[in-house]
C-alpha positions as MATLAB code, in Angstrom:
seq = 'MVWGLVESSSFGDYFPDGDYVGWEEAIKRYFDEEMTTEQRAAFDHWDVSYRSEVARKFNEDMGPLEPHERPNEYRLIKTYQSLGALIELNNRLLAVSEPLKDIIEALEPGVHQFWPIRITMPKGKEYPTPYYGLRIGRFLDSFLPEQSEDYRSPPDIKTYYANSYTKKGYACLCVAESVAAGCHLWRERWLRQPKILFSDDLMADVERRALRFPKHHKLKAI';
ca = [
      75.065   78.403  104.685;
      78.364   79.585  106.150;
      79.353   83.164  106.850;
      82.829   84.630  107.262;
      83.822   87.591  109.397;
      85.539   90.566  107.796;
      88.002   91.649  110.472;
      88.216   95.386  111.112;
      91.345   97.079  109.811;
      90.798  100.374  111.620;
      89.492  101.433  115.020;
      85.752  101.814  115.465;
      82.667  100.300  117.101;
      83.823   96.759  116.256;
      87.513   97.305  117.021;
      87.628   99.918  119.804;
      90.944  101.559  120.567;
      92.127  100.888  124.099;
      94.314   98.722  126.300;
      94.019   96.139  129.049;
      94.164   97.265  132.651;
      96.223   95.087  134.975;
      96.693   92.221  132.537;
     100.424   92.644  131.949;
     100.972   93.058  135.689;
      99.008   89.875  136.434;
     101.043   87.927  133.892;
     104.318   89.229  135.342;
     103.222   88.488  138.904;
     102.348   84.909  137.994;
     105.636   84.530  136.123;
     107.689   85.860  139.049;
     105.812   84.289  141.935;
     104.063   81.129  140.729;
     106.178   79.589  137.988;
     109.115   77.327  138.726;
     112.643   78.099  137.585;
     112.303   75.397  134.936;
     109.060   76.902  133.657;
     110.598   80.374  133.462;
     113.621   78.964  131.644;
     111.331   77.833  128.829;
     110.712   81.536  128.193;
     114.357   82.597  128.604;
     113.478   83.927  132.071;
     111.603   86.811  130.445;
     107.990   87.514  131.354;
     107.381   89.303  128.044;
     107.999   86.041  126.192;
     105.497   84.310  128.432;
     102.977   87.112  127.850;
     103.352   86.685  124.091;
     102.628   82.980  124.469;
      99.496   83.750  126.483;
      98.314   86.212  123.826;
      98.589   83.453  121.221;
      95.974   81.502  123.176;
      93.453   84.266  122.415;
      93.024   82.965  118.864;
      95.044   79.765  118.436;
      94.237   76.175  119.365;
      96.306   76.125  122.555;
      93.693   75.250  125.156;
      91.581   77.330  127.529;
      92.872   80.463  129.205;
      93.780   80.113  132.871;
      92.298   82.649  135.328;
      95.470   84.764  135.483;
      95.731   84.759  131.669;
      92.336   86.361  131.048;
      92.147   90.151  130.746;
      89.517   91.476  133.139;
      89.287   95.104  132.025;
      89.699   96.954  128.742;
      90.069  100.741  129.039;
      88.926  102.712  125.976;
      90.972  105.739  124.953;
      87.790  107.597  123.994;
      84.073  107.322  124.669;
      82.196  105.005  122.347;
      78.431  105.454  122.213;
      77.449  102.090  120.720;
      79.869   99.173  120.536;
      79.034   96.155  118.416;
      77.742   92.866  119.789;
      81.048   91.293  118.718;
      84.225   93.335  119.140;
      87.945   92.709  118.811;
      90.354   93.975  121.444;
      94.157   94.048  121.567;
      95.919   90.903  120.321;
      92.663   90.102  118.495;
      90.919   88.883  121.633;
      87.159   88.740  121.072;
      84.507   90.118  123.398;
      80.745   89.746  123.052;
      77.645   91.360  124.471;
      75.426   89.336  126.770;
      72.719   88.712  124.131;
      75.303   87.326  121.690;
      76.846   85.206  124.445;
      73.388   83.754  125.146;
      72.899   82.903  121.460;
      76.261   81.148  121.206;
      75.815   79.194  124.427;
      72.310   78.088  123.429;
      73.599   76.746  120.111;
      76.890   75.287  121.393;
      76.787   74.823  125.167;
      80.175   74.235  126.755;
      82.180   74.581  123.527;
      83.534   78.114  123.942;
      85.136   79.916  126.880;
      83.522   83.077  128.287;
      84.379   85.299  131.244;
      83.263   88.776  132.337;
      85.421   91.607  131.028;
      84.822   95.212  132.052;
      84.762   97.771  129.263;
      85.592  101.137  130.796;
      85.752  104.707  129.503;
      88.813  107.003  129.614;
      88.055  108.129  133.181;
      87.129  104.684  134.459;
      83.371  104.945  133.930;
      81.839  101.575  133.132;
      80.419  100.985  129.669;
      76.632  100.701  130.234;
      76.170   97.111  128.994;
      78.135   94.006  130.093;
      80.659   92.231  127.882;
      82.362   88.872  128.065;
      85.742   87.780  126.805;
      85.415   84.976  124.262;
      87.911   82.309  123.349;
      86.507   80.260  120.476;
      86.882   76.612  121.375;
      86.332   74.979  117.991;
      88.977   74.778  115.236;
      88.173   73.184  111.890;
      89.925   72.373  108.646;
      86.940   72.853  106.353;
      88.377   75.141  103.654;
      88.553   73.539  100.206;
      91.270   75.289   98.176;
      90.808   72.984   95.178;
      87.177   74.073   94.812;
      87.828   77.724   95.673;
      88.865   80.730   93.601;
      90.251   84.203   94.231;
      92.544   83.416   97.161;
      96.280   83.549   97.743;
      98.699   81.252   99.528;
     102.398   81.861  100.271;
     104.770   79.407   98.549;
     105.317   76.151  100.441;
     103.071   77.243  103.330;
      99.650   75.759  104.059;
      97.983   79.111  104.677;
      95.227   80.759  102.650;
      93.838   84.299  102.392;
      90.888   85.691  100.475;
      92.087   88.099   97.794;
      89.025   90.262   98.217;
      87.194   90.887  101.483;
      83.989   91.606   99.596;
      80.726   89.730   99.132;
      81.912   88.583   95.701;
      85.346   87.582   96.995;
      84.020   85.515   99.890;
      81.513   83.794   97.575;
      84.492   82.316   95.694;
      85.665   80.451   98.813;
      84.373   76.942   99.503;
      84.113   75.008  102.748;
      83.220   71.349  103.228;
      79.671   71.099  104.505;
      80.438   67.631  105.892;
      83.196   69.063  108.114;
      81.243   72.099  109.308;
      77.897   70.316  109.745;
      76.385   71.024  113.154;
      78.965   73.721  113.979;
      77.908   77.299  114.621;
      81.059   79.229  115.498;
      84.632   78.244  114.714;
      88.083   79.296  113.632;
      89.702   77.814  110.564;
      93.130   76.220  110.996;
      94.585   77.178  107.619;
      92.262   79.819  106.202;
      93.506   83.093  107.682;
      91.036   85.486  106.097;
      88.280   84.900  106.870;
      89.451   82.966  109.916;
      86.232   83.149  111.947;
      83.135   81.473  110.492;
      79.498   81.345  111.582;
      76.536   79.140  110.791;
      73.349   80.354  109.174;
      71.467   79.511  112.387;
      73.722   81.754  114.452;
      73.404   84.644  112.015;
      69.625   84.183  111.887;
      69.486   84.552  115.677;
      71.697   87.657  115.474;
      69.328   89.208  112.940;
      66.266   88.153  114.911;
      67.577   90.012  117.962;
      68.712   92.965  115.845;
      72.265   92.865  117.202;
      74.915   95.139  115.710;
      77.337   92.736  114.065;
      80.583   93.328  112.156;
      80.652   93.026  108.385;
      80.348   89.430  107.209;
      79.807   87.673  103.894;
      78.549   84.321  102.727;
      80.905   81.511  101.691;
      80.011   78.540   99.525;
      79.354   75.280  101.398;
      79.552   72.152   99.265;
];
């Protein structure tokens, strides 16, 4: 079976409101001090353009994040008592708890990129459990629009969205089992909602360890 994530549309335990600490400054410092004139010219000599390109790497197939491109701290604007095991930060960067990181790495060693990221409270107090930034390293084209129902696609653009982010709506979407076989966590190239998919094995481990996980629904694998 295949499961699709329902991305949060409002702030909460799975999409905490906050901002990165020091990330924009690190990007600007690298742009000003490390990049060549030719490299800066590719971004119109504007560090904000380069920062936007880096942010795209959070969820697009553009290769691993370099050390200076990875946010190292996310400061919450309020105190959260219990964040989820999988959370989304600004620019849709993912972060995971250590138990979820262990599950993913056990199922797919070396496929995805992790690094420590501090989650801090409004006054700088550390969130009590560790989190890791996650860049999903697998991108698939497994969605089958011809066998699916209840989705929309803009004219002349190979992009698809579920019409309904419900259990019934996701059940109308089909993915190719032959393409997704053996994969446990991936992003779809053309299916934008849901864009992040999980295997049954991964979700079984999440349930076994009683981790708090965002809303997700089953898709049809054929």
